[in-house]
Amino acid sequence: MPDFRIPPIAPFAITFDAEALTFDPPGPTLTRRMSDLDGLFADRAAWENAVADDDPVVYTVVSTPVPEIERELPQSITTIHPGRTGGECWMTKGHQHPDHQGEIYLGLAGTGGLLMFDGERVEWVDMRPGTIGYIPPGWAHRSVNTGDEPYSFLAVYPGGAGHDYSWVLAHGMGRRVYRKADGSIELRDFSVAR
Ligand code: PAN
Ligand code: ZN
């Protein structure tokens, strides 16, 4: 075996339950409620009302036991519940990987989108079961549920890349994603409040 600064973990199998969208053995689980998404929705009053109402769970992330350390490839399944706040579709916080490295997403259930922003350019990938969304190094990324069902996807990412959430708070994501009364999706310029 070659020399590594941090030795890799031993090979092992993970059972993926495609119905329940779970891993066995399981790793850490993360729950993000509306109150965790401070400063992200354009309509702050609508966000405050949702927090005061019942502070709903917006998304969950279940992981495998593969650690977030350099050279490893951790995996996780994110499930974003359907909903809108001030017309803006429910979404993940979004982040940049400080050590610029790529990542892949695979759509598993429901419909959503992958919004990517490199500080200047914006890209949007429609995601549905079977879609592989590729996130190149240096592109901040956020996932959005555009439908009426939970939207789930698998992420495989470089364990040593880190997660920077302050970058998105400082720079935004280039666009905001709204669903209009007729059900169509509209990407609005980030700086334009609704
Ligand atoms: C994903 C995300 C996950 C949750 O696993 O971490 O969808 O989104 P936020 O991290 O923005 O809250 C990923 O891109 N990992 O790198
Ligand atoms: Zn990522």
Short mmCIF file of C-alpha atoms and ligand atoms in Angstrom, two decimals:
data_model
loop_
_atom_site.label_atom_id
_atom_site.label_comp_id
_atom_site.label_asym_id
_atom_site.label_seq_id
_atom_site.Cartn_x
_atom_site.Cartn_y
_atom_site.Cartn_z
CA MET A 1 0.00 0.00 0.00
CA PRO A 2 1.31 3.50 -0.80
CA ASP A 3 2.10 5.94 2.00
CA PHE A 4 -0.71 8.32 2.99
CA ARG A 5 -0.63 11.17 5.48
CA ILE A 6 -4.04 9.96 6.71
CA PRO A 7 -4.41 6.23 5.88
CA PRO A 8 -7.63 5.41 3.95
CA ILE A 9 -10.38 3.39 5.63
CA ALA A 10 -10.73 -0.31 4.74
CA PRO A 11 -12.91 -1.37 1.76
CA PHE A 12 -16.50 -2.19 2.70
CA ALA A 13 -19.98 -2.54 1.19
CA ILE A 14 -22.88 -0.15 1.74
CA THR A 15 -26.43 -1.33 1.18
CA PHE A 16 -28.49 1.35 -0.49
CA ASP A 17 -32.25 0.99 -0.04
CA ALA A 18 -33.69 2.69 -3.13
CA GLU A 19 -37.21 2.76 -1.65
CA ALA A 20 -36.46 4.04 1.84
CA LEU A 21 -33.47 6.09 0.59
CA THR A 22 -31.29 4.91 3.45
CA PHE A 23 -27.75 3.54 3.82
CA ASP A 24 -26.71 0.51 5.83
CA PRO A 25 -24.46 0.93 7.71
CA PRO A 26 -25.71 4.45 8.33
CA GLY A 27 -23.57 7.48 9.10
CA PRO A 28 -24.44 10.90 10.48
CA THR A 29 -27.84 12.49 9.79
CA LEU A 30 -28.43 16.22 9.53
CA THR A 31 -31.77 18.03 9.81
CA ARG A 32 -32.16 21.59 8.53
CA ARG A 33 -35.18 23.52 9.75
CA MET A 34 -36.43 26.85 8.43
CA SER A 35 -34.65 28.64 11.30
CA ASP A 36 -31.33 27.25 9.99
CA LEU A 37 -31.86 29.11 6.69
CA ASP A 38 -31.45 32.62 8.11
CA GLY A 39 -30.65 35.24 5.47
CA LEU A 40 -31.27 32.97 2.48
CA PHE A 41 -34.86 33.67 1.36
CA ALA A 42 -35.51 37.04 -0.29
CA ASP A 43 -38.80 37.60 1.60
CA ARG A 44 -37.53 37.90 5.17
CA ALA A 45 -41.00 38.50 6.63
CA ALA A 46 -42.28 35.27 5.06
CA TRP A 47 -39.25 33.44 6.42
CA GLU A 48 -39.85 34.86 9.94
CA ASN A 49 -43.51 33.80 9.77
CA ALA A 50 -42.54 30.25 8.78
CA VAL A 51 -40.05 30.06 11.65
CA ALA A 52 -42.63 31.40 14.14
CA ASP A 53 -45.37 29.13 12.76
CA ASP A 54 -43.86 25.69 13.28
CA ASP A 55 -40.27 26.01 12.06
CA PRO A 56 -40.70 23.15 9.54
CA VAL A 57 -37.97 20.76 8.49
CA VAL A 58 -36.85 21.95 5.03
CA TYR A 59 -34.35 19.18 4.29
CA THR A 60 -32.46 16.24 5.74
CA VAL A 61 -29.10 14.76 4.81
CA VAL A 62 -28.25 11.12 5.61
CA SER A 63 -24.67 9.99 5.12
CA THR A 64 -22.62 6.81 4.97
CA PRO A 65 -19.86 6.26 7.54
CA VAL A 66 -17.16 7.30 5.02
CA PRO A 67 -15.36 10.18 6.79
CA GLU A 68 -14.95 13.72 5.48
CA ILE A 69 -11.18 13.58 5.21
CA GLU A 70 -8.84 14.07 2.28
CA ARG A 71 -8.80 11.40 -0.48
CA GLU A 72 -11.95 9.67 0.81
CA LEU A 73 -15.22 9.92 -1.19
CA PRO A 74 -18.12 10.39 1.25
CA GLN A 75 -21.71 9.98 0.04
CA SER A 76 -24.99 11.42 1.27
CA ILE A 77 -28.66 11.53 0.33
CA THR A 78 -30.40 14.89 0.64
CA THR A 79 -34.19 15.06 0.76
CA ILE A 80 -35.74 18.51 0.33
CA HIS A 81 -39.39 18.75 1.27
CA PRO A 82 -41.78 20.52 -1.13
CA GLY A 83 -42.69 24.07 -0.18
CA ARG A 84 -42.33 27.76 -0.97
CA THR A 85 -41.48 30.72 1.26
CA GLY A 86 -42.55 34.04 -0.23
CA GLY A 87 -42.95 32.12 -3.51
CA GLU A 88 -39.32 30.95 -3.43
CA CYS A 89 -38.87 27.19 -3.68
CA TRP A 90 -37.47 25.37 -0.65
CA MET A 91 -33.76 24.77 -1.05
CA THR A 92 -30.51 23.83 0.61
CA LYS A 93 -28.28 26.48 2.15
CA GLY A 94 -25.75 26.08 -0.65
CA HIS A 95 -22.00 26.15 -0.27
CA GLN A 96 -18.64 26.45 -1.93
CA HIS A 97 -15.90 23.87 -1.44
CA PRO A 98 -12.90 25.92 -0.22
CA ASP A 99 -10.50 23.40 -1.76
CA HIS A 100 -11.95 23.58 -5.27
CA GLN A 101 -12.86 20.04 -6.28
CA GLY A 102 -15.69 18.51 -8.33
CA GLU A 103 -18.75 16.64 -7.09
CA ILE A 104 -21.53 14.51 -8.61
CA TYR A 105 -25.23 14.38 -7.80
CA LEU A 106 -27.62 11.63 -8.93
CA GLY A 107 -31.37 12.35 -8.87
CA LEU A 108 -33.27 9.64 -6.95
CA ALA A 109 -36.87 10.83 -6.42
CA GLY A 110 -39.02 13.86 -7.16
CA THR A 111 -38.07 16.85 -9.25
CA GLY A 112 -35.67 19.64 -8.51
CA GLY A 113 -32.77 21.59 -9.80
CA LEU A 114 -29.10 22.17 -9.24
CA LEU A 115 -28.17 25.84 -9.19
CA MET A 116 -24.47 26.59 -9.65
CA PHE A 117 -22.64 29.92 -9.40
CA ASP A 118 -18.95 30.68 -9.82
CA GLY A 119 -19.22 34.32 -8.75
CA GLU A 120 -20.01 35.47 -12.31
CA ARG A 121 -21.70 32.73 -14.28
CA VAL A 122 -24.90 30.90 -13.30
CA GLU A 123 -25.91 27.41 -14.44
CA TRP A 124 -29.11 25.47 -13.77
CA VAL A 125 -29.52 21.71 -14.26
CA ASP A 126 -33.01 20.17 -14.10
CA MET A 127 -32.82 17.14 -11.84
CA ARG A 128 -35.09 14.11 -11.88
CA PRO A 129 -34.51 10.41 -11.08
CA GLY A 130 -31.57 9.23 -13.19
CA THR A 131 -30.08 12.67 -13.90
CA ILE A 132 -26.41 13.03 -13.02
CA GLY A 133 -25.62 16.66 -12.25
CA TYR A 134 -21.93 17.48 -12.43
CA ILE A 135 -20.52 20.28 -10.27
CA PRO A 136 -17.12 21.38 -11.55
CA PRO A 137 -14.41 22.65 -9.17
CA GLY A 138 -15.00 26.26 -8.04
CA TRP A 139 -18.77 26.37 -8.55
CA ALA A 140 -20.90 27.03 -5.46
CA HIS A 141 -24.00 24.81 -5.50
CA ARG A 142 -27.51 24.77 -4.10
CA SER A 143 -30.34 22.27 -4.63
CA VAL A 144 -33.97 23.28 -5.02
CA ASN A 145 -37.22 21.30 -4.86
CA THR A 146 -39.36 22.51 -7.76
CA GLY A 147 -42.17 19.95 -7.38
CA ASP A 148 -44.93 18.83 -5.01
CA GLU A 149 -43.17 15.70 -3.74
CA PRO A 150 -39.97 15.34 -1.72
CA TYR A 151 -36.92 15.73 -3.96
CA SER A 152 -34.01 13.37 -3.15
CA PHE A 153 -30.55 13.00 -4.64
CA LEU A 154 -27.32 11.18 -3.93
CA ALA A 155 -24.14 13.26 -3.60
CA VAL A 156 -20.61 11.89 -3.90
CA TYR A 157 -17.98 14.42 -2.92
CA PRO A 158 -14.28 14.72 -2.09
CA GLY A 159 -13.90 14.33 1.67
CA GLY A 160 -11.12 16.89 2.05
CA ALA A 161 -12.74 19.72 0.07
CA GLY A 162 -14.51 21.35 3.06
CA HIS A 163 -17.84 23.23 3.06
CA ASP A 164 -17.95 27.04 3.11
CA TYR A 165 -21.44 28.42 3.79
CA SER A 166 -20.35 32.03 4.33
CA TRP A 167 -19.35 32.34 0.66
CA VAL A 168 -23.00 31.97 -0.39
CA LEU A 169 -24.19 34.42 2.27
CA ALA A 170 -21.65 36.95 0.96
CA HIS A 171 -22.03 36.37 -2.80
CA GLY A 172 -25.50 34.86 -3.21
CA MET A 173 -26.20 32.19 -5.81
CA GLY A 174 -26.75 34.37 -8.88
CA ARG A 175 -30.44 33.48 -9.20
CA ARG A 176 -33.46 32.82 -7.02
CA VAL A 177 -35.92 30.07 -7.92
CA TYR A 178 -39.67 30.79 -7.81
CA ARG A 179 -42.70 28.75 -8.72
CA LYS A 180 -45.49 30.72 -10.33
CA ALA A 181 -49.21 30.12 -9.78
CA ASP A 182 -49.40 28.07 -13.01
CA GLY A 183 -46.67 25.75 -11.67
CA SER A 184 -43.91 26.96 -13.97
CA ILE A 185 -40.45 27.67 -12.58
CA GLU A 186 -38.88 31.09 -12.87
CA LEU A 187 -35.24 31.94 -12.21
CA ARG A 188 -34.97 35.56 -11.13
CA ASP A 189 -31.90 37.67 -10.88
CA PHE A 190 -30.56 37.44 -7.34
CA SER A 191 -30.61 41.17 -6.64
CA VAL A 192 -34.28 41.61 -7.58
CA ALA A 193 -36.60 41.19 -4.58
CA ARG A 194 -39.96 39.72 -5.39
C1 PAN B 1 -24.35 17.89 -0.48
C2 PAN B 1 -24.93 18.99 0.42
C3 PAN B 1 -26.36 18.70 0.88
C4 PAN B 1 -26.93 19.80 1.79
O1 PAN B 1 -24.20 16.71 0.22
O2 PAN B 1 -24.08 19.17 1.54
O3 PAN B 1 -27.20 18.61 -0.23
O4 PAN B 1 -26.72 21.08 1.25
P1 PAN B 1 -25.93 22.16 2.08
O5 PAN B 1 -24.63 21.52 2.51
O6 PAN B 1 -25.73 23.29 1.16
O7 PAN B 1 -26.76 22.51 3.29
C5 PAN B 1 -23.04 18.43 -1.01
O8 PAN B 1 -23.01 19.22 -1.94
N1 PAN B 1 -21.92 18.06 -0.39
O9 PAN B 1 -20.72 18.54 -0.76
ZN ZN B 2 -20.95 20.13 -2.20
#
